[in-house]
Coordinates of C-alpha atoms (C1' of nucleotides) in Angstrom, one line a residue:
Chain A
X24 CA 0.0 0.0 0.0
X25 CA 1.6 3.3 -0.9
X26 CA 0.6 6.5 0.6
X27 CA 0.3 9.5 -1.9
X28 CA 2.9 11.7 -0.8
X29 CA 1.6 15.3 0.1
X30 CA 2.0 17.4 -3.0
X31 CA 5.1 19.6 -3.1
X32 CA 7.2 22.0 -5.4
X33 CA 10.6 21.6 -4.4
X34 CA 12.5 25.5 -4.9
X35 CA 9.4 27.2 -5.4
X36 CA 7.4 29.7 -3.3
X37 CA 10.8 31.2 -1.9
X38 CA 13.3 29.2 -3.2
X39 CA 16.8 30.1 -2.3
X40 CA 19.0 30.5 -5.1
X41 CA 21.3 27.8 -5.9
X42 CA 24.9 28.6 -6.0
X43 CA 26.7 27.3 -9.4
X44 CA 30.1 26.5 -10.1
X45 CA 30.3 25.0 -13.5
X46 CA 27.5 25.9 -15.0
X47 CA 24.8 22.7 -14.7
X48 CA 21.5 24.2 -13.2
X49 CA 18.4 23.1 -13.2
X50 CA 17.3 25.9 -15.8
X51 CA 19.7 24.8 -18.4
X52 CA 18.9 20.7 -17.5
X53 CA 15.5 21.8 -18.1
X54 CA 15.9 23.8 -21.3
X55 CA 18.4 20.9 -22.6
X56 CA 15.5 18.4 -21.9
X57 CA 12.5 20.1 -24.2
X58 CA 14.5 20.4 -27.0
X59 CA 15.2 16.7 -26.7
X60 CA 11.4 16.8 -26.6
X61 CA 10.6 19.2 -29.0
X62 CA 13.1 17.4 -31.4
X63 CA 12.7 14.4 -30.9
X64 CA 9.9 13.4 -29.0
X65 CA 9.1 12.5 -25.0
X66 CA 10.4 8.7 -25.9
X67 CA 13.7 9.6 -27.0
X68 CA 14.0 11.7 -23.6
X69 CA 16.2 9.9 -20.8
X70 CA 18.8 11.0 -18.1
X71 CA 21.7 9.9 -20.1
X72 CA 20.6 11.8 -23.3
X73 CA 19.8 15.2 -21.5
X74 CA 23.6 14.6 -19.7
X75 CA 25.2 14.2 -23.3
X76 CA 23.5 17.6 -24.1
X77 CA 25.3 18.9 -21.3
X78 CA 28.3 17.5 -22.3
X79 CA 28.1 15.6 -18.5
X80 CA 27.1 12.1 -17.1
X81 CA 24.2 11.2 -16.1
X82 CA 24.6 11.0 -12.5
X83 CA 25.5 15.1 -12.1
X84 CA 21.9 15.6 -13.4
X85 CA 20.5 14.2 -10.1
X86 CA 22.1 17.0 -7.8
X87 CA 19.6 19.1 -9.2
X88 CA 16.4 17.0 -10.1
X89 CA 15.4 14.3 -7.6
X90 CA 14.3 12.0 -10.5
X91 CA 12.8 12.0 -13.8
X92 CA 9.5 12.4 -12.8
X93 CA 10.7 15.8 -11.0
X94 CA 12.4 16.2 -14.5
X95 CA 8.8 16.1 -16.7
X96 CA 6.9 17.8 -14.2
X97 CA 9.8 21.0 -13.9
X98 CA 8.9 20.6 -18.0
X99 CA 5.0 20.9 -18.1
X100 CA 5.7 23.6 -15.4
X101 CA 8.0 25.2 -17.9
X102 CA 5.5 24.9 -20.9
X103 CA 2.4 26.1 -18.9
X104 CA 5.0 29.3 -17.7
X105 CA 4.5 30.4 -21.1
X106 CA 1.2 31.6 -20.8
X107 CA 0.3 34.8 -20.1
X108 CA -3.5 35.4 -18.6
X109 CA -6.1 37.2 -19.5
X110 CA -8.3 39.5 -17.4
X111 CA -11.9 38.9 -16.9
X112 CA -14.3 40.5 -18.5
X113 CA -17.3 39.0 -17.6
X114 CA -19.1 40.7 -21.2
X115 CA -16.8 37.7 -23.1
X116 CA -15.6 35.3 -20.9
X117 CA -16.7 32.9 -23.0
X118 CA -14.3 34.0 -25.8
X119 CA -11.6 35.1 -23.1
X120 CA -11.7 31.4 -22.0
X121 CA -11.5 29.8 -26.0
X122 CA -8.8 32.1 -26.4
X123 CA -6.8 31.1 -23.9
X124 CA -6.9 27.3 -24.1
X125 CA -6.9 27.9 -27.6
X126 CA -3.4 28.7 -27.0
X127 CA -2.9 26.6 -23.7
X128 CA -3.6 23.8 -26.4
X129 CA -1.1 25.2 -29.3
X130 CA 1.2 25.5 -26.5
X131 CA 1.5 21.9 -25.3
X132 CA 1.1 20.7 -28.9
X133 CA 4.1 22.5 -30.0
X134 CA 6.1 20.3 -27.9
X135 CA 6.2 17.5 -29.4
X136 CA 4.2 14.8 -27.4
X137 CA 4.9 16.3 -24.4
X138 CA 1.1 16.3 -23.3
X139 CA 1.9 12.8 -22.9
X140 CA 3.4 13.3 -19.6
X141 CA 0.7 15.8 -18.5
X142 CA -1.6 13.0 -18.8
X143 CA -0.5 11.3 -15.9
X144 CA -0.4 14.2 -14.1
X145 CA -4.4 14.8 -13.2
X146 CA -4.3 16.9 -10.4
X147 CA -2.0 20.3 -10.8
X148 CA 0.5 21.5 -7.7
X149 CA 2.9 23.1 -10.0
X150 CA 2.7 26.9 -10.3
X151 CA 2.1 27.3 -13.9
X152 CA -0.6 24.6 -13.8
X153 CA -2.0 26.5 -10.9
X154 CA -1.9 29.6 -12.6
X155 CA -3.8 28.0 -15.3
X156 CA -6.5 26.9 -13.0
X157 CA -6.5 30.2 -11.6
X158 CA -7.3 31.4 -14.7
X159 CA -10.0 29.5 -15.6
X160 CA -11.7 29.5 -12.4
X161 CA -11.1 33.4 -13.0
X162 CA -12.9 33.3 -16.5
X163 CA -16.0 30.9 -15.2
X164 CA -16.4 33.0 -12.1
X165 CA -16.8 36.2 -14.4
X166 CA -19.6 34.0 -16.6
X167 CA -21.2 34.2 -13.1
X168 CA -21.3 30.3 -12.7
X169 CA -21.2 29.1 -9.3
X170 CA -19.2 27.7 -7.1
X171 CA -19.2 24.1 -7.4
X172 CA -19.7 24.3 -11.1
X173 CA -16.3 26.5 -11.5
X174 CA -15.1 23.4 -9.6
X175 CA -15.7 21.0 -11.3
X176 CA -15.9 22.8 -14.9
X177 CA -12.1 23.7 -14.7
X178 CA -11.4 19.7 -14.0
X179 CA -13.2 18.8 -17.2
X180 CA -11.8 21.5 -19.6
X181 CA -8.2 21.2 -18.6
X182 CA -8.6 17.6 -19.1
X183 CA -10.1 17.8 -22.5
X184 CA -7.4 20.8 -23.6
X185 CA -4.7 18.3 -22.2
X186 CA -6.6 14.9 -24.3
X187 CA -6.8 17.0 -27.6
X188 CA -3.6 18.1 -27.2
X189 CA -2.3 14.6 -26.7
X190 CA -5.0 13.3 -29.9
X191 CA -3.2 15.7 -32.1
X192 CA 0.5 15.1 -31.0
X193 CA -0.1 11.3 -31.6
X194 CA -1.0 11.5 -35.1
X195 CA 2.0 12.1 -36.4
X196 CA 5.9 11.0 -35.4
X197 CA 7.5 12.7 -32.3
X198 CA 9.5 15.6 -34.5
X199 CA 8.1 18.9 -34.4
X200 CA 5.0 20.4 -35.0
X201 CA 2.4 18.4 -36.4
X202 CA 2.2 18.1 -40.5
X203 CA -1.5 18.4 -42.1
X204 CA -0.4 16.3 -44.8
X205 CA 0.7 13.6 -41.9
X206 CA -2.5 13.9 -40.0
X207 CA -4.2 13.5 -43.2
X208 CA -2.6 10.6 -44.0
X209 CA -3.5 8.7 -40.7
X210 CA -6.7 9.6 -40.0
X211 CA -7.4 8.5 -44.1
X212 CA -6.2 5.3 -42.7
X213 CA -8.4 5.5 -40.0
X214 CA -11.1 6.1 -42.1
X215 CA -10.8 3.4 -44.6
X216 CA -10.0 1.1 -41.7
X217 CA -13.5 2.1 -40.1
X218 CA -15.4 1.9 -43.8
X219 CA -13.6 -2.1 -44.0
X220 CA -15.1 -3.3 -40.9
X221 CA -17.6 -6.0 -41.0
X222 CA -21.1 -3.5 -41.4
X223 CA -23.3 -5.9 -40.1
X224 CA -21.8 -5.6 -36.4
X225 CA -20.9 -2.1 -36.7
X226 CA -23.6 -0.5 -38.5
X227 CA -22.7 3.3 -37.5
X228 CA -18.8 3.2 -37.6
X229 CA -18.6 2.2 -41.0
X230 CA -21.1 4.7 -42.5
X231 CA -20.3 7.3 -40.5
X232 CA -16.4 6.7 -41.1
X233 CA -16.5 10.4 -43.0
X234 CA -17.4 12.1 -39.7
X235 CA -16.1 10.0 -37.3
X236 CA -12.3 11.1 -38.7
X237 CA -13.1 14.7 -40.5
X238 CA -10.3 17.0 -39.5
X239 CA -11.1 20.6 -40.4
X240 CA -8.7 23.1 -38.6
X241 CA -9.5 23.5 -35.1
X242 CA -13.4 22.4 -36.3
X243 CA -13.2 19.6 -34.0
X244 CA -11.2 21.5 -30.8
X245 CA -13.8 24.3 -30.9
X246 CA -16.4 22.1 -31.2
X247 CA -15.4 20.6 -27.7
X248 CA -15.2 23.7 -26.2
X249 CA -18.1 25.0 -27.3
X250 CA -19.9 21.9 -25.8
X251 CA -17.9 22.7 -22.7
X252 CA -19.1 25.6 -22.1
X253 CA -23.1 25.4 -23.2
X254 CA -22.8 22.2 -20.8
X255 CA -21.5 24.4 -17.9
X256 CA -23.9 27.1 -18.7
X257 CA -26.7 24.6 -18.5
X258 CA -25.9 23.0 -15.6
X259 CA -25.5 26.7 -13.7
X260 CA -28.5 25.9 -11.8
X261 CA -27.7 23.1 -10.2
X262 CA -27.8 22.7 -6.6
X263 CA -25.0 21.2 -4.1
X264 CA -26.6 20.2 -0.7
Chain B
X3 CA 9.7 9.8 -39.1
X4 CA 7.5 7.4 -38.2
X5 CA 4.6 7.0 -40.5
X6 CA 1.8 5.6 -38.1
X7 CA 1.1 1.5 -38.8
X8 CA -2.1 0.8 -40.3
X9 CA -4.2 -0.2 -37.8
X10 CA -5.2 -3.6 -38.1
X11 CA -6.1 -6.1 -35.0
X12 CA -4.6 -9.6 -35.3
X13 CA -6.5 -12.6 -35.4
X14 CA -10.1 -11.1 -35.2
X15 CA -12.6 -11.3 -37.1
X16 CA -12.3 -14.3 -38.8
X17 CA -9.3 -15.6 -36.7
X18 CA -8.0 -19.2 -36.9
X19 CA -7.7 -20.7 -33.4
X20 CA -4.4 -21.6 -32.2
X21 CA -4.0 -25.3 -31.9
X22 CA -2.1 -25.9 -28.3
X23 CA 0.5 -28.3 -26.7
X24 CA 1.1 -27.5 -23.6
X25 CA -1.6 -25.4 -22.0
X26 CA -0.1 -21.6 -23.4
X27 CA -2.3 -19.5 -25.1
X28 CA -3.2 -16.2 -25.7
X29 CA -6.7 -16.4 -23.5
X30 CA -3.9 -17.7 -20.4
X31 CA -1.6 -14.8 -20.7
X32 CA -4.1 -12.2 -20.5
X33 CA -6.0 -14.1 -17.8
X34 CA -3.0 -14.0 -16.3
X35 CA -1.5 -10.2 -16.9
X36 CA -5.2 -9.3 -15.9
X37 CA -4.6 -10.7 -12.7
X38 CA -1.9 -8.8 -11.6
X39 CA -2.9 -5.5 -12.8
X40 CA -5.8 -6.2 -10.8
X41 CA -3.7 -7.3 -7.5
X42 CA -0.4 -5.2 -8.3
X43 CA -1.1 -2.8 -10.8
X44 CA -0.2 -1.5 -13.9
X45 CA 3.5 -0.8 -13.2
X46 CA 4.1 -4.4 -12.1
X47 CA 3.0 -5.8 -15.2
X48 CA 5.9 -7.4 -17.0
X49 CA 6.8 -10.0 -19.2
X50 CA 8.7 -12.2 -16.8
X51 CA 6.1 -11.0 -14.0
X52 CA 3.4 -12.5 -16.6
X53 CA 6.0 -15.5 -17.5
X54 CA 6.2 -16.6 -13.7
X55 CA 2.6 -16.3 -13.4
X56 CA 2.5 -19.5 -16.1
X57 CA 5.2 -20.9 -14.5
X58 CA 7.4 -20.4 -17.9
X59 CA 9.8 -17.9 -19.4
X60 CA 9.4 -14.8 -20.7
X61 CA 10.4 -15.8 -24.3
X62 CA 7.3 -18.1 -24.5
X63 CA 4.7 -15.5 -24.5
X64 CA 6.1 -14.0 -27.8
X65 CA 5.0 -16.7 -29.6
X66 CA 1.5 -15.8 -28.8
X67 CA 1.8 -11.8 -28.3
X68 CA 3.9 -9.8 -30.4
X69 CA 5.2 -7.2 -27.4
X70 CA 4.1 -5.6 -24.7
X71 CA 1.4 -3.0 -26.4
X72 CA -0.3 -5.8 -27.8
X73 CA -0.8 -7.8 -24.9
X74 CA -1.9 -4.1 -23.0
X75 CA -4.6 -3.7 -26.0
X76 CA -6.0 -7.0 -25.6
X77 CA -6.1 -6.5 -22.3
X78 CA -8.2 -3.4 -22.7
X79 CA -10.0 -5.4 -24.9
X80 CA -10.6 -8.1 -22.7
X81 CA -12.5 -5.3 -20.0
X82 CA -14.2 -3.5 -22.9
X83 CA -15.7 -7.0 -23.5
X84 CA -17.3 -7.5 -20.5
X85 CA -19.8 -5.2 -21.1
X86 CA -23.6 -6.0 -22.3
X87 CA -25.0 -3.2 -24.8
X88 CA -28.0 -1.4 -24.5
X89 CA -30.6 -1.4 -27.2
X90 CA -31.5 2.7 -27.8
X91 CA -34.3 4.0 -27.2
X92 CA -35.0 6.9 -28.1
X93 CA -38.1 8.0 -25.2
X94 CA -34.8 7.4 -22.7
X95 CA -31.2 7.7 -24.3
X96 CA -30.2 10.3 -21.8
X97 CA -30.5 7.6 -19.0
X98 CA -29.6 4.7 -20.9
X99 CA -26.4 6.3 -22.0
X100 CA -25.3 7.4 -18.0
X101 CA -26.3 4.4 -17.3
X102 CA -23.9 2.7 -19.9
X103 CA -21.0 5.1 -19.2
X104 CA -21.2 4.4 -15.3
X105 CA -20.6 0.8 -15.8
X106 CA -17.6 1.2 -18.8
X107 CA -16.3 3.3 -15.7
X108 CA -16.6 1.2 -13.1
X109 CA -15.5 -1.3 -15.2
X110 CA -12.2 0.3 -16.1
X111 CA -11.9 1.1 -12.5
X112 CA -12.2 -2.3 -10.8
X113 CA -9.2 -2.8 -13.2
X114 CA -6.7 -1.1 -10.7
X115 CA -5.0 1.6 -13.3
X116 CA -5.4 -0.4 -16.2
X117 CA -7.6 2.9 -17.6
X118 CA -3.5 4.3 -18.0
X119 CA -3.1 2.2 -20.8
X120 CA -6.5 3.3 -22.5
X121 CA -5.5 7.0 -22.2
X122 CA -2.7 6.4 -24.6
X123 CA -4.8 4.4 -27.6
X124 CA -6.8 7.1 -28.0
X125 CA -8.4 6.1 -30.9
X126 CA -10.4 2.8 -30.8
X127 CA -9.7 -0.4 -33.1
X128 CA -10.0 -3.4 -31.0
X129 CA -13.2 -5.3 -31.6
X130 CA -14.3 -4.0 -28.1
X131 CA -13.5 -0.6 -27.9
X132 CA -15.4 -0.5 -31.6
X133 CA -18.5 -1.8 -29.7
X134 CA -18.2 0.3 -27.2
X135 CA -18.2 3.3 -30.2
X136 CA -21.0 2.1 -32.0
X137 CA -23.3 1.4 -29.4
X138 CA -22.7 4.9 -27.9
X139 CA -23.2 6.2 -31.8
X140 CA -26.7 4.3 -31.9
X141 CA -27.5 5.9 -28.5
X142 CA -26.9 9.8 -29.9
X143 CA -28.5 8.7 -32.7
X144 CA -31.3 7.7 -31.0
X145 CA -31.5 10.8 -29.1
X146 CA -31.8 12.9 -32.3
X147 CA -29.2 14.2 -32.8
X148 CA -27.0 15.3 -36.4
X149 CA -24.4 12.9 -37.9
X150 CA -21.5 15.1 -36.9
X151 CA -22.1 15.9 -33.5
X152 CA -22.0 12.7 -32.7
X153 CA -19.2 11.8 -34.3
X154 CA -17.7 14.3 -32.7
X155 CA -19.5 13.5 -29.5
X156 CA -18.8 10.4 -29.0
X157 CA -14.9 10.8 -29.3
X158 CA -15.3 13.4 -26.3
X159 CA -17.6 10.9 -24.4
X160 CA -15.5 8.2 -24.5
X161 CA -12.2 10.6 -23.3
X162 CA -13.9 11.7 -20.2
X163 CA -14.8 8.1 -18.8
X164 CA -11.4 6.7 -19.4
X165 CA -9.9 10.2 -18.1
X166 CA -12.1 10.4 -15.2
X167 CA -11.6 6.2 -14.1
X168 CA -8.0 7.4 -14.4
X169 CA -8.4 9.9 -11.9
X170 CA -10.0 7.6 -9.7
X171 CA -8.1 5.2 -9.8
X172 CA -4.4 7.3 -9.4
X173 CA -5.6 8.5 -5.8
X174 CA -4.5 5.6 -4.7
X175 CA -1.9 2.6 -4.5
X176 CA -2.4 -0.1 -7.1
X177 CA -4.3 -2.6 -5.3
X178 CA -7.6 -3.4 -6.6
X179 CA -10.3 -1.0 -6.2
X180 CA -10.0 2.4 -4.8
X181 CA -10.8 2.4 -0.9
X182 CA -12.9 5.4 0.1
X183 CA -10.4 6.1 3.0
X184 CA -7.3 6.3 0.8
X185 CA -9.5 8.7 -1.8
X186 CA -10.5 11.0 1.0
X187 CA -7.3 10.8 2.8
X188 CA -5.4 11.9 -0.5
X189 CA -8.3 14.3 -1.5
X190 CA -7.7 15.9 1.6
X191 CA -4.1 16.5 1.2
X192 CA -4.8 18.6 -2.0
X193 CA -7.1 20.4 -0.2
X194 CA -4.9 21.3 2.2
X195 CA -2.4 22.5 -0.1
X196 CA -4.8 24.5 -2.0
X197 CA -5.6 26.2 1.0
X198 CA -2.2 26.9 2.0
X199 CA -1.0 28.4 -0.9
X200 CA 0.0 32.0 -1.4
X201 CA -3.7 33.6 -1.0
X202 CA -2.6 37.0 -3.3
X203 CA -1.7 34.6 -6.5
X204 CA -4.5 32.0 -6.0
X205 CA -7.4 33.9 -4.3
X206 CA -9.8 31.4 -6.1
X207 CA -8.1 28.3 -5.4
X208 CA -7.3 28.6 -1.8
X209 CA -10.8 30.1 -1.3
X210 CA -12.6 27.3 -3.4
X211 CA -10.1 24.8 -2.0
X212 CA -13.4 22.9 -0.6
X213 CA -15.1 22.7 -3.7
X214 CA -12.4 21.3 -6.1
X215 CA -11.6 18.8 -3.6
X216 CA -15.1 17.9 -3.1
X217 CA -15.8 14.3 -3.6
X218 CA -19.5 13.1 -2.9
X219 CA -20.0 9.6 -4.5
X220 CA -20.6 9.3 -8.1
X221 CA -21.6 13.7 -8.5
X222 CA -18.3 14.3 -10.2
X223 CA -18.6 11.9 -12.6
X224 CA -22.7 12.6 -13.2
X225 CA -22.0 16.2 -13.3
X226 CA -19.1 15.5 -16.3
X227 CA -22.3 13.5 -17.7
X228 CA -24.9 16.1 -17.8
X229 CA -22.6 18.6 -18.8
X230 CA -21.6 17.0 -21.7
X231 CA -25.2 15.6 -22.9
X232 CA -26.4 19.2 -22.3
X233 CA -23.7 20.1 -24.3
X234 CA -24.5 17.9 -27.3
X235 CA -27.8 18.5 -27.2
X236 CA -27.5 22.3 -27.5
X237 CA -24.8 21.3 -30.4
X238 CA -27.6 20.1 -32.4
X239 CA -28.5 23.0 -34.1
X240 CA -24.8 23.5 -35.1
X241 CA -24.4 22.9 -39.5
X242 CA -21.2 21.8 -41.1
X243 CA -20.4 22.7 -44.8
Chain C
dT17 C1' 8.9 -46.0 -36.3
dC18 C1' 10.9 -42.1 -38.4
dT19 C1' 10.8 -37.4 -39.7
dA20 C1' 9.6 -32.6 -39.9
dC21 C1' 7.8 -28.9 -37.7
dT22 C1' 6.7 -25.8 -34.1
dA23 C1' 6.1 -24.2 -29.5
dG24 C1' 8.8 -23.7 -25.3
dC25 C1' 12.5 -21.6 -23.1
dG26 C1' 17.4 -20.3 -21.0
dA27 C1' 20.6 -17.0 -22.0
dA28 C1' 21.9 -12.9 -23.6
dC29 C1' 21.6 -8.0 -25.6
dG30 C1' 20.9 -3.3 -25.3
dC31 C1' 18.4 -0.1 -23.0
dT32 C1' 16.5 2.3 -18.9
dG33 C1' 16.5 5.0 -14.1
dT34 C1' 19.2 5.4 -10.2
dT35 C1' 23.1 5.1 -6.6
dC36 C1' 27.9 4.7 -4.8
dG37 C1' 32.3 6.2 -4.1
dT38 C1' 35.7 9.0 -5.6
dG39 C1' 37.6 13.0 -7.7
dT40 C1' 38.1 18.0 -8.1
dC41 C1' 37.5 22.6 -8.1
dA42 C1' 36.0 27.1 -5.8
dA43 C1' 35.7 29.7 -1.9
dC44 C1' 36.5 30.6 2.9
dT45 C1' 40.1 30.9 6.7
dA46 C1' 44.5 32.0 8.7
Chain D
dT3 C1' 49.3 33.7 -0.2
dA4 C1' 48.8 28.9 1.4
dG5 C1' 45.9 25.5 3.4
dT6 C1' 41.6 23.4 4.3
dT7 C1' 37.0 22.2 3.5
dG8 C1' 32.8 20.9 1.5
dA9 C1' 29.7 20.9 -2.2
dC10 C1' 29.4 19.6 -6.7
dA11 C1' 30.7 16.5 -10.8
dC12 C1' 31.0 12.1 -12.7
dG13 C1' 32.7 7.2 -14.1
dA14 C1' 31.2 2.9 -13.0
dA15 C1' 28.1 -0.1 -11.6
dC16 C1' 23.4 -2.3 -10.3
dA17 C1' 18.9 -3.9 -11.0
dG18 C1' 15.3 -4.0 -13.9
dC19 C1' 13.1 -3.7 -18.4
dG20 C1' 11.4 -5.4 -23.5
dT21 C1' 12.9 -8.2 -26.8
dT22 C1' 15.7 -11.7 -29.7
dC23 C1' 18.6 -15.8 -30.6
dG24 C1' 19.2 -20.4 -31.1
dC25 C1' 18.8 -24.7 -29.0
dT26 C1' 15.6 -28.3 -27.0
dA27 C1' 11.9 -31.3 -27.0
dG28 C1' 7.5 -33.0 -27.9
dT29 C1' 3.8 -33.9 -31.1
dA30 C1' 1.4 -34.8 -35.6
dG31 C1' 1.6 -37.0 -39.9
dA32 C1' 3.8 -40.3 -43.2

DNA sequence: TCTACTAGCGAACGCTGTTCGTGTCAACTA
DNA sequence: TAGTTGACACGAACAGCGTTCGCTAGTAGA
């Protein structure tokens, strides 16, 4: 039986600064790490290949990360630092909020298959991913939601901006920024693989096999959101005991 | 580069059975890797961990499973099989289709953190994750509602119950199902975090540190529910090219 | 009974995250 | 300026992983 251990942030929320003397840090392990990532993707990441980077072992890394799950977390942190917030305005929260997880979602996808790692992660302690929530809750407050929807609402977005994020990463190898004609090419192999399946057991899949994988722009993102949100608004007047 | 396989599932529909010598087969192994996710978890599952379970070697199971993300997909397979389908209709599809998704959850959940593995196959091809797709496609249908916002719909649907059984099922350690102790115990260590964070950055989250903890039976998950149906349903309107 | 084929399986390969013990340099003390 | 000290760097090793190789052995068909 293992205990969760209580959620930290090691350095953070008045951190003393680190004294250096040849130049490893945690910033540049960090920084050497996503562009493994960005390059080549969050498999190709390990301890020895961020060391190499560095020109270093891979033992000197863990004087300054405490493991490689510290290591992916420091990088979502890193990512989600990115952002900057909006300000409520409670006349368009509602575009405010697509706005910014429009770009909360470009942001994560443009690492590579980073979102991967976020995944796992469900619950945010980090300070950019806190931020983030802070944000949203921000946004949904100004929509003049209530409490316990705000609560649970922020759960169910971030979760879907992380999922999509992840969806589009995977549909295409772990360099770079996703290619259309890439994504194109898998989900048309989706598709005829859905239109070759036996119809008799799967009636819908196969004649719906157009819609099922159509892949218009950000059609399909905005279309979750937008269902996000009219679900939210609809369930405002919902009461908790 | 890697151009994405086709996706293809081996040996179904319209499979040759296996003729056997000495007892291994493909039904044992995931009987058996089944059994200890159930009892150890996800992370203990391992070839030689699956191996000693037969009392054999690790090299025997390829003969039956080509690697390990085969034998985790028919795994998933083997839970997503478990489940009996409604037949829609359409006076009560709303129901019918909570009523569905609550026991795909609690299915994936009395899996230990199996539901890990389904986060990453985010796209369904196994023969049960298909039926799983079709029969919640037959119950938008049935509900009315236009060919592409359930295609749409469904992929959404389908995220949030494997995202929210991994939720559940990461408060705690790996052994079978999730006691409500440990949840509230680890539930309230976030909470307590939230509220002892830095009130000038987070004002919302340490002051709604109650509500985002707040875990009252199945209302999470049913709020996700409503929110999304209401969501689809005020979708409907919504006209593509 | 003999032969051919195939499933079973021990051993090994290359990879991973992590730790140990030692080396080494920078800064403080006298 | 010379000596000392302690924190950092790092090579080497460990334990574990997925997977492959090539031999063994048992069964089905001739």
């Amino acid at each position: 039986m293992t205990t969760p251990p209580p959620p930290t942030w090691p350095g953070a929320f008045g951190a003393e600064p680190r004294r250096k003397r040849r130049a490893l840090s945690r910033e540049l392990i960090v920084e050497t790490a996503l562009k493994i990532v960005d390059t080549e993707g969050l498999d190709a990441l390990n301890m020895r290949r961020v060391a190499q980077g560095l020109g270093t072992g891979a033992a000197s890394l863990y004087a300054h990360v405490a493991n490689k799950d510290e290591l992916l977390a420091l990088l979502l942190d890193r990512v989600y630092g990115d952002l900057s917030h909006p300000e409520p305005d409670p006349e368009r929260w509602r575009e405010q909020a697509k706005e910014y997880l429009t770009r909360q979602r470009d942001n994560l996808v443009a690492h590579g298959d980073l979102a991967r790692a976020a995944m796992t992660q469900n619950i945010p302690t980090s300070p950019g991913a806190l931020d983030a929530a802070e944000t949203m809750l921000a946004l949904l407050r100004a929509g003049g939601l209530p409490e316990q929807v705000c609560a649970y609402g922020v759960d169910v977005i971030s979760l879907y901006v992380v999922a999509t994020a992840l969806e589009e990463t995977s549909r295409k190898g772990p360099e770079g920024a996703p290619d259309q004609g890439q994504v194109d090419a898998y989900l048309g192999g989706i598709r005829s693989f859905f239109a070759s399946l036996p119809p008799e057991r799967y009636p819908l899949i196969t004649g719906m096999a157009g819609p099922l994988t159509r892949n218009v722009g950000d059609e399909r993102f905005e279309f979750g959101l937008d269902l996000l949100f009219d679900g939210l608004v609809a369930q405002a007047g919902r009461v908790y005991d």
